[in-house]
Amino acid sequence: MAKIKGILFDKDGTLVDFQATWFAIGTRMAHKAADQDRTRANLLMEEAGYDFAHNRFRADSVFAAGTNADIVALWYPQATDVERRELVTLFDTISATEGALQAVPLLGAREAVATLHASGLKLGVATNDSTGGAEKTLLALGIAQMFVAAYGYDAVANPKPAPDAIYAFCDLTGLKPAELAMVGDNRHDLDMARAGGAGLAIGVLSGTGTAETLASADVILGSVAELPEFLAGRK
């Protein structure tokens, strides 16, 4: 088993509290798509993965695992290609700006990142949010300086669950995929880890995923707060 020398983190649900951060932002975008019709906006939210009965986003839904391009395709099926590109740009701008302003860090996430960085591990982010959104959020959380790179869906040819971000991170750091751990709260994080040959696929229960949806992980942790101790125990 290769020694882990680098970690790729998912962002929302892994470093950031998904529910607390994204409900208001998703609602704003849904109201735009629904021309400010609240009933229709709620239907769009449900269609994209919000469970109003339990006040949470569903695991592996478009909201939880998709990109803004996926949301636009779902909510604007009749839009032309030009209109879709304009809407994706708008939604990327909204999510990048508001996502950073409203980002709620998960308990212990910043401390865990600091500990892992201090241990010499190379840290990166692989998210299906935009790259700009990821970078702005890391700055807002005060941890950007601990990461060597952030890859959004728009930084690679193929977003998660494709392994492009793993290969890009390895090219940048000189690490081998087997020396990386991928950490995330959805199945597509684990699928990316497997596709890219990552040494560890780690699921966390701090986002939208459940023990059942994350069953393919090598290990499931409560949150990234447990990650330093877990990795230390593997030495």
PDB file of C-alpha atoms in Angstrom:
ATOM      1  CA  MET A   1       0.000   0.000   0.000  1.00  0.00           C
ATOM      2  CA  ALA A   2       1.548   3.295  -1.138  1.00  0.00           C
ATOM      3  CA  LYS A   3       2.119   6.033   1.413  1.00  0.00           C
ATOM      4  CA  ILE A   4      -0.383   8.864   1.057  1.00  0.00           C
ATOM      5  CA  LYS A   5       1.431  12.068   0.123  1.00  0.00           C
ATOM      6  CA  GLY A   6      -1.429  14.178  -1.182  1.00  0.00           C
ATOM      7  CA  ILE A   7      -5.143  14.708  -0.670  1.00  0.00           C
ATOM      8  CA  LEU A   8      -7.831  15.934  -3.033  1.00  0.00           C
ATOM      9  CA  PHE A   9     -10.889  17.252  -1.217  1.00  0.00           C
ATOM     10  CA  ASP A  10     -14.356  17.731  -2.553  1.00  0.00           C
ATOM     11  CA  LYS A  11     -15.579  21.177  -1.461  1.00  0.00           C
ATOM     12  CA  ASP A  12     -19.286  21.280  -0.616  1.00  0.00           C
ATOM     13  CA  GLY A  13     -20.303  18.768   2.027  1.00  0.00           C
ATOM     14  CA  THR A  14     -16.657  17.986   2.729  1.00  0.00           C
ATOM     15  CA  LEU A  15     -15.064  21.310   3.684  1.00  0.00           C
ATOM     16  CA  VAL A  16     -18.226  23.433   3.566  1.00  0.00           C
ATOM     17  CA  ASP A  17     -21.612  22.774   5.166  1.00  0.00           C
ATOM     18  CA  PHE A  18     -23.702  21.984   2.080  1.00  0.00           C
ATOM     19  CA  GLN A  19     -27.115  22.514   3.621  1.00  0.00           C
ATOM     20  CA  ALA A  20     -26.307  25.775   5.406  1.00  0.00           C
ATOM     21  CA  THR A  21     -24.424  27.265   2.461  1.00  0.00           C
ATOM     22  CA  TRP A  22     -26.400  26.296  -0.621  1.00  0.00           C
ATOM     23  CA  PHE A  23     -30.132  26.308   0.111  1.00  0.00           C
ATOM     24  CA  ALA A  24     -30.526  30.079  -0.200  1.00  0.00           C
ATOM     25  CA  ILE A  25     -28.303  30.211  -3.286  1.00  0.00           C
ATOM     26  CA  GLY A  26     -30.148  27.362  -4.983  1.00  0.00           C
ATOM     27  CA  THR A  27     -33.457  29.004  -4.161  1.00  0.00           C
ATOM     28  CA  ARG A  28     -32.327  32.275  -5.751  1.00  0.00           C
ATOM     29  CA  MET A  29     -31.331  30.510  -8.965  1.00  0.00           C
ATOM     30  CA  ALA A  30     -34.568  28.502  -9.002  1.00  0.00           C
ATOM     31  CA  HIS A  31     -36.646  31.666  -8.628  1.00  0.00           C
ATOM     32  CA  LYS A  32     -34.863  33.163 -11.633  1.00  0.00           C
ATOM     33  CA  ALA A  33     -35.561  30.019 -13.673  1.00  0.00           C
ATOM     34  CA  ALA A  34     -39.206  30.135 -12.551  1.00  0.00           C
ATOM     35  CA  ASP A  35     -39.643  33.840 -13.326  1.00  0.00           C
ATOM     36  CA  GLN A  36     -40.148  34.510  -9.591  1.00  0.00           C
ATOM     37  CA  ASP A  37     -43.018  32.002  -9.304  1.00  0.00           C
ATOM     38  CA  ARG A  38     -42.473  30.472  -5.853  1.00  0.00           C
ATOM     39  CA  THR A  39     -44.495  27.320  -6.482  1.00  0.00           C
ATOM     40  CA  ARG A  40     -42.670  26.586  -9.720  1.00  0.00           C
ATOM     41  CA  ALA A  41     -39.329  27.444  -8.092  1.00  0.00           C
ATOM     42  CA  ASN A  42     -39.976  24.887  -5.356  1.00  0.00           C
ATOM     43  CA  LEU A  43     -40.739  22.280  -8.004  1.00  0.00           C
ATOM     44  CA  LEU A  44     -37.452  23.081  -9.730  1.00  0.00           C
ATOM     45  CA  MET A  45     -35.622  22.756  -6.402  1.00  0.00           C
ATOM     46  CA  GLU A  46     -37.191  19.349  -5.867  1.00  0.00           C
ATOM     47  CA  GLU A  47     -36.331  18.301  -9.408  1.00  0.00           C
ATOM     48  CA  ALA A  48     -32.685  19.236  -8.839  1.00  0.00           C
ATOM     49  CA  GLY A  49     -32.512  17.347  -5.561  1.00  0.00           C
ATOM     50  CA  TYR A  50     -33.903  19.294  -2.626  1.00  0.00           C
ATOM     51  CA  ASP A  51     -36.039  17.264  -0.234  1.00  0.00           C
ATOM     52  CA  PHE A  52     -38.429  19.716   1.420  1.00  0.00           C
ATOM     53  CA  ALA A  53     -39.889  17.016   3.669  1.00  0.00           C
ATOM     54  CA  HIS A  54     -36.506  16.522   5.344  1.00  0.00           C
ATOM     55  CA  ASN A  55     -35.011  19.975   4.650  1.00  0.00           C
ATOM     56  CA  ARG A  56     -31.912  18.630   2.942  1.00  0.00           C
ATOM     57  CA  PHE A  57     -30.339  17.948  -0.437  1.00  0.00           C
ATOM     58  CA  ARG A  58     -30.555  14.364  -1.647  1.00  0.00           C
ATOM     59  CA  ALA A  59     -27.374  12.372  -2.098  1.00  0.00           C
ATOM     60  CA  ASP A  60     -26.045  12.125  -5.663  1.00  0.00           C
ATOM     61  CA  SER A  61     -28.693  14.553  -6.969  1.00  0.00           C
ATOM     62  CA  VAL A  62     -27.963  17.216  -9.581  1.00  0.00           C
ATOM     63  CA  PHE A  63     -27.566  19.785  -6.804  1.00  0.00           C
ATOM     64  CA  ALA A  64     -25.295  17.539  -4.760  1.00  0.00           C
ATOM     65  CA  ALA A  65     -23.118  16.149  -7.513  1.00  0.00           C
ATOM     66  CA  GLY A  66     -23.729  18.053 -10.753  1.00  0.00           C
ATOM     67  CA  THR A  67     -22.385  21.221 -12.311  1.00  0.00           C
ATOM     68  CA  ASN A  68     -24.145  24.468 -13.121  1.00  0.00           C
ATOM     69  CA  ALA A  69     -24.249  23.251 -16.710  1.00  0.00           C
ATOM     70  CA  ASP A  70     -26.244  20.240 -15.485  1.00  0.00           C
ATOM     71  CA  ILE A  71     -28.636  22.502 -13.589  1.00  0.00           C
ATOM     72  CA  VAL A  72     -29.146  24.738 -16.613  1.00  0.00           C
ATOM     73  CA  ALA A  73     -29.799  21.708 -18.825  1.00  0.00           C
ATOM     74  CA  LEU A  74     -32.381  20.456 -16.317  1.00  0.00           C
ATOM     75  CA  TRP A  75     -34.170  23.741 -15.706  1.00  0.00           C
ATOM     76  CA  TYR A  76     -33.970  25.237 -19.217  1.00  0.00           C
ATOM     77  CA  PRO A  77     -34.566  22.287 -21.586  1.00  0.00           C
ATOM     78  CA  GLN A  78     -35.799  24.547 -24.395  1.00  0.00           C
ATOM     79  CA  ALA A  79     -32.862  26.967 -24.274  1.00  0.00           C
ATOM     80  CA  THR A  80     -30.596  27.323 -27.284  1.00  0.00           C
ATOM     81  CA  ASP A  81     -26.889  26.559 -27.010  1.00  0.00           C
ATOM     82  CA  VAL A  82     -26.089  30.257 -26.828  1.00  0.00           C
ATOM     83  CA  GLU A  83     -28.707  30.836 -24.124  1.00  0.00           C
ATOM     84  CA  ARG A  84     -27.396  27.878 -22.120  1.00  0.00           C
ATOM     85  CA  ARG A  85     -23.844  29.190 -22.212  1.00  0.00           C
ATOM     86  CA  GLU A  86     -25.048  32.596 -21.019  1.00  0.00           C
ATOM     87  CA  LEU A  87     -27.071  31.008 -18.208  1.00  0.00           C
ATOM     88  CA  VAL A  88     -24.148  28.829 -17.108  1.00  0.00           C
ATOM     89  CA  THR A  89     -21.948  31.923 -16.955  1.00  0.00           C
ATOM     90  CA  LEU A  90     -24.604  33.711 -14.880  1.00  0.00           C
ATOM     91  CA  PHE A  91     -25.078  30.790 -12.507  1.00  0.00           C
ATOM     92  CA  ASP A  92     -21.309  30.355 -12.166  1.00  0.00           C
ATOM     93  CA  THR A  93     -21.040  34.013 -11.203  1.00  0.00           C
ATOM     94  CA  ILE A  94     -23.860  33.760  -8.671  1.00  0.00           C
ATOM     95  CA  SER A  95     -22.568  30.558  -7.103  1.00  0.00           C
ATOM     96  CA  ALA A  96     -18.951  31.768  -6.995  1.00  0.00           C
ATOM     97  CA  THR A  97     -19.803  35.077  -5.361  1.00  0.00           C
ATOM     98  CA  GLU A  98     -22.600  33.981  -3.049  1.00  0.00           C
ATOM     99  CA  GLY A  99     -20.997  30.620  -2.297  1.00  0.00           C
ATOM    100  CA  ALA A 100     -17.945  32.379  -0.914  1.00  0.00           C
ATOM    101  CA  LEU A 101     -19.912  35.046   0.965  1.00  0.00           C
ATOM    102  CA  GLN A 102     -22.226  32.496   2.574  1.00  0.00           C
ATOM    103  CA  ALA A 103     -19.761  29.624   2.998  1.00  0.00           C
ATOM    104  CA  VAL A 104     -20.182  27.901   6.370  1.00  0.00           C
ATOM    105  CA  PRO A 105     -17.151  25.761   7.216  1.00  0.00           C
ATOM    106  CA  LEU A 106     -17.834  22.330   8.633  1.00  0.00           C
ATOM    107  CA  LEU A 107     -16.845  21.922  12.268  1.00  0.00           C
ATOM    108  CA  GLY A 108     -13.168  21.076  12.519  1.00  0.00           C
ATOM    109  CA  ALA A 109     -12.499  21.327   8.786  1.00  0.00           C
ATOM    110  CA  ARG A 110     -10.113  24.276   8.937  1.00  0.00           C
ATOM    111  CA  GLU A 111      -8.186  22.762  11.814  1.00  0.00           C
ATOM    112  CA  ALA A 112      -7.903  19.425  10.012  1.00  0.00           C
ATOM    113  CA  VAL A 113      -6.644  21.109   6.845  1.00  0.00           C
ATOM    114  CA  ALA A 114      -4.048  23.035   8.852  1.00  0.00           C
ATOM    115  CA  THR A 115      -2.839  19.840  10.542  1.00  0.00           C
ATOM    116  CA  LEU A 116      -2.588  17.946   7.252  1.00  0.00           C
ATOM    117  CA  HIS A 117      -0.787  20.837   5.557  1.00  0.00           C
ATOM    118  CA  ALA A 118       1.682  21.100   8.442  1.00  0.00           C
ATOM    119  CA  SER A 119       2.449  17.390   8.089  1.00  0.00           C
ATOM    120  CA  GLY A 120       3.781  17.999   4.592  1.00  0.00           C
ATOM    121  CA  LEU A 121       0.888  16.623   2.541  1.00  0.00           C
ATOM    122  CA  LYS A 122       0.061  18.281  -0.777  1.00  0.00           C
ATOM    123  CA  LEU A 123      -3.560  19.453  -0.692  1.00  0.00           C
ATOM    124  CA  GLY A 124      -5.956  20.206  -3.514  1.00  0.00           C
ATOM    125  CA  VAL A 125      -9.664  20.635  -4.210  1.00  0.00           C
ATOM    126  CA  ALA A 126     -11.653  18.837  -6.913  1.00  0.00           C
ATOM    127  CA  THR A 127     -15.195  20.142  -7.175  1.00  0.00           C
ATOM    128  CA  ASN A 128     -18.033  20.294  -9.658  1.00  0.00           C
ATOM    129  CA  ASP A 129     -18.482  23.937  -8.741  1.00  0.00           C
ATOM    130  CA  SER A 130     -16.550  26.402 -10.905  1.00  0.00           C
ATOM    131  CA  THR A 131     -12.841  26.916 -10.333  1.00  0.00           C
ATOM    132  CA  GLY A 132     -13.467  30.544  -9.456  1.00  0.00           C
ATOM    133  CA  GLY A 133     -16.070  29.476  -6.924  1.00  0.00           C
ATOM    134  CA  ALA A 134     -13.655  27.039  -5.310  1.00  0.00           C
ATOM    135  CA  GLU A 135     -10.846  29.591  -5.108  1.00  0.00           C
ATOM    136  CA  LYS A 136     -13.096  32.298  -3.665  1.00  0.00           C
ATOM    137  CA  THR A 137     -14.463  29.909  -1.037  1.00  0.00           C
ATOM    138  CA  LEU A 138     -10.998  28.780   0.072  1.00  0.00           C
ATOM    139  CA  LEU A 139     -10.028  32.441   0.451  1.00  0.00           C
ATOM    140  CA  ALA A 140     -13.206  33.174   2.419  1.00  0.00           C
ATOM    141  CA  LEU A 141     -12.467  30.275   4.757  1.00  0.00           C
ATOM    142  CA  GLY A 142      -8.896  31.494   5.285  1.00  0.00           C
ATOM    143  CA  ILE A 143      -7.280  28.276   4.067  1.00  0.00           C
ATOM    144  CA  ALA A 144      -6.392  29.051   0.433  1.00  0.00           C
ATOM    145  CA  GLN A 145      -2.674  29.270   1.206  1.00  0.00           C
ATOM    146  CA  MET A 146      -2.654  25.627   2.293  1.00  0.00           C
ATOM    147  CA  PHE A 147      -3.774  24.320  -1.104  1.00  0.00           C
ATOM    148  CA  VAL A 148      -1.561  23.935  -4.146  1.00  0.00           C
ATOM    149  CA  ALA A 149      -4.482  23.838  -6.580  1.00  0.00           C
ATOM    150  CA  ALA A 150      -8.254  23.910  -6.967  1.00  0.00           C
ATOM    151  CA  TYR A 151      -9.980  22.235  -9.913  1.00  0.00           C
ATOM    152  CA  GLY A 152     -13.539  23.119 -10.815  1.00  0.00           C
ATOM    153  CA  TYR A 153     -15.604  21.484 -13.517  1.00  0.00           C
ATOM    154  CA  ASP A 154     -14.376  24.186 -15.901  1.00  0.00           C
ATOM    155  CA  ALA A 155     -10.671  23.526 -15.251  1.00  0.00           C
ATOM    156  CA  VAL A 156     -10.639  20.039 -16.753  1.00  0.00           C
ATOM    157  CA  ALA A 157     -11.949  18.452 -19.931  1.00  0.00           C
ATOM    158  CA  ASN A 158     -14.223  16.102 -17.988  1.00  0.00           C
ATOM    159  CA  PRO A 159     -15.529  16.825 -14.473  1.00  0.00           C
ATOM    160  CA  LYS A 160     -16.189  14.276 -11.727  1.00  0.00           C
ATOM    161  CA  PRO A 161     -16.699  11.335 -11.839  1.00  0.00           C
ATOM    162  CA  ALA A 162     -14.045  11.418 -14.585  1.00  0.00           C
ATOM    163  CA  PRO A 163     -10.495  11.280 -13.169  1.00  0.00           C
ATOM    164  CA  ASP A 164      -9.150  14.372 -14.976  1.00  0.00           C
ATOM    165  CA  ALA A 165      -8.600  16.374 -11.769  1.00  0.00           C
ATOM    166  CA  ILE A 166      -6.546  13.530 -10.293  1.00  0.00           C
ATOM    167  CA  TYR A 167      -4.282  13.471 -13.332  1.00  0.00           C
ATOM    168  CA  ALA A 168      -3.963  17.266 -13.340  1.00  0.00           C
ATOM    169  CA  PHE A 169      -3.036  17.281  -9.641  1.00  0.00           C
ATOM    170  CA  CYS A 170      -0.467  14.540 -10.176  1.00  0.00           C
ATOM    171  CA  ASP A 171       1.054  16.403 -13.126  1.00  0.00           C
ATOM    172  CA  LEU A 172       1.348  19.509 -10.966  1.00  0.00           C
ATOM    173  CA  THR A 173       2.766  17.878  -7.837  1.00  0.00           C
ATOM    174  CA  GLY A 174       4.737  14.996  -9.293  1.00  0.00           C
ATOM    175  CA  LEU A 175       2.809  12.522  -7.170  1.00  0.00           C
ATOM    176  CA  LYS A 176       1.417   9.230  -8.410  1.00  0.00           C
ATOM    177  CA  PRO A 177      -2.338   8.579  -8.227  1.00  0.00           C
ATOM    178  CA  ALA A 178      -1.654   5.742  -5.773  1.00  0.00           C
ATOM    179  CA  GLU A 179      -0.137   8.335  -3.426  1.00  0.00           C
ATOM    180  CA  LEU A 180      -3.372  10.356  -3.308  1.00  0.00           C
ATOM    181  CA  ALA A 181      -6.446  10.141  -1.115  1.00  0.00           C
ATOM    182  CA  MET A 182      -9.723  11.477  -2.499  1.00  0.00           C
ATOM    183  CA  VAL A 183     -12.166  12.684   0.148  1.00  0.00           C
ATOM    184  CA  GLY A 184     -15.813  13.455  -0.574  1.00  0.00           C
ATOM    185  CA  ASP A 185     -19.434  13.138   0.471  1.00  0.00           C
ATOM    186  CA  ASN A 186     -20.935  11.777  -2.762  1.00  0.00           C
ATOM    187  CA  ARG A 187     -20.590   8.651  -4.863  1.00  0.00           C
ATOM    188  CA  HIS A 188     -19.048  10.544  -7.773  1.00  0.00           C
ATOM    189  CA  ASP A 189     -16.081  11.457  -5.557  1.00  0.00           C
ATOM    190  CA  LEU A 190     -15.450   7.780  -4.942  1.00  0.00           C
ATOM    191  CA  ASP A 191     -16.009   6.918  -8.596  1.00  0.00           C
ATOM    192  CA  MET A 192     -13.397   9.492  -9.577  1.00  0.00           C
ATOM    193  CA  ALA A 193     -10.955   8.023  -7.085  1.00  0.00           C
ATOM    194  CA  ARG A 194     -11.419   4.542  -8.549  1.00  0.00           C
ATOM    195  CA  ALA A 195     -11.221   5.730 -12.152  1.00  0.00           C
ATOM    196  CA  GLY A 196      -8.025   7.641 -11.464  1.00  0.00           C
ATOM    197  CA  GLY A 197      -6.301   4.927  -9.461  1.00  0.00           C
ATOM    198  CA  ALA A 198      -6.196   6.919  -6.212  1.00  0.00           C
ATOM    199  CA  GLY A 199      -4.653   5.142  -3.278  1.00  0.00           C
ATOM    200  CA  LEU A 200      -7.600   5.826  -0.996  1.00  0.00           C
ATOM    201  CA  ALA A 201     -11.259   6.662  -1.582  1.00  0.00           C
ATOM    202  CA  ILE A 202     -12.584   8.221   1.619  1.00  0.00           C
ATOM    203  CA  GLY A 203     -16.250   9.012   2.172  1.00  0.00           C
ATOM    204  CA  VAL A 204     -17.479  11.534   4.726  1.00  0.00           C
ATOM    205  CA  LEU A 205     -20.944  11.756   6.253  1.00  0.00           C
ATOM    206  CA  SER A 206     -20.827  15.532   6.705  1.00  0.00           C
ATOM    207  CA  GLY A 207     -22.631  16.324   3.445  1.00  0.00           C
ATOM    208  CA  THR A 208     -25.432  14.758   1.441  1.00  0.00           C
ATOM    209  CA  GLY A 209     -24.106  11.192   1.265  1.00  0.00           C
ATOM    210  CA  THR A 210     -25.117   8.339   3.541  1.00  0.00           C
ATOM    211  CA  ALA A 211     -23.412   5.147   4.660  1.00  0.00           C
ATOM    212  CA  GLU A 212     -25.402   3.368   1.959  1.00  0.00           C
ATOM    213  CA  THR A 213     -24.532   5.723  -0.911  1.00  0.00           C
ATOM    214  CA  LEU A 214     -20.874   5.787   0.156  1.00  0.00           C
ATOM    215  CA  ALA A 215     -20.582   2.029   0.622  1.00  0.00           C
ATOM    216  CA  SER A 216     -17.881   1.722  -2.067  1.00  0.00           C
ATOM    217  CA  ALA A 217     -15.426   3.850  -0.046  1.00  0.00           C
ATOM    218  CA  ASP A 218     -12.297   2.332   1.462  1.00  0.00           C
ATOM    219  CA  VAL A 219     -13.337   3.994   4.701  1.00  0.00           C
ATOM    220  CA  ILE A 220     -16.195   6.245   5.809  1.00  0.00           C
ATOM    221  CA  LEU A 221     -15.495   8.994   8.330  1.00  0.00           C
ATOM    222  CA  GLY A 222     -17.879  11.300  10.112  1.00  0.00           C
ATOM    223  CA  SER A 223     -16.102  14.324   8.670  1.00  0.00           C
ATOM    224  CA  VAL A 224     -12.667  15.577   7.635  1.00  0.00           C
ATOM    225  CA  ALA A 225     -12.081  16.450  11.281  1.00  0.00           C
ATOM    226  CA  GLU A 226     -11.296  12.744  11.734  1.00  0.00           C
ATOM    227  CA  LEU A 227      -8.919  12.594   8.772  1.00  0.00           C
ATOM    228  CA  PRO A 228      -5.589  13.534  10.440  1.00  0.00           C
ATOM    229  CA  GLU A 229      -5.993  10.859  13.100  1.00  0.00           C
ATOM    230  CA  PHE A 230      -7.070   8.273  10.530  1.00  0.00           C
ATOM    231  CA  LEU A 231      -4.087   8.923   8.270  1.00  0.00           C
ATOM    232  CA  ALA A 232      -1.695   8.994  11.226  1.00  0.00           C
ATOM    233  CA  GLY A 233      -2.947   5.549  12.212  1.00  0.00           C
ATOM    234  CA  ARG A 234      -2.009   4.119   8.800  1.00  0.00           C
ATOM    235  CA  LYS A 235       1.714   4.859   9.198  1.00  0.00           C
TER     236      LYS A 235
END
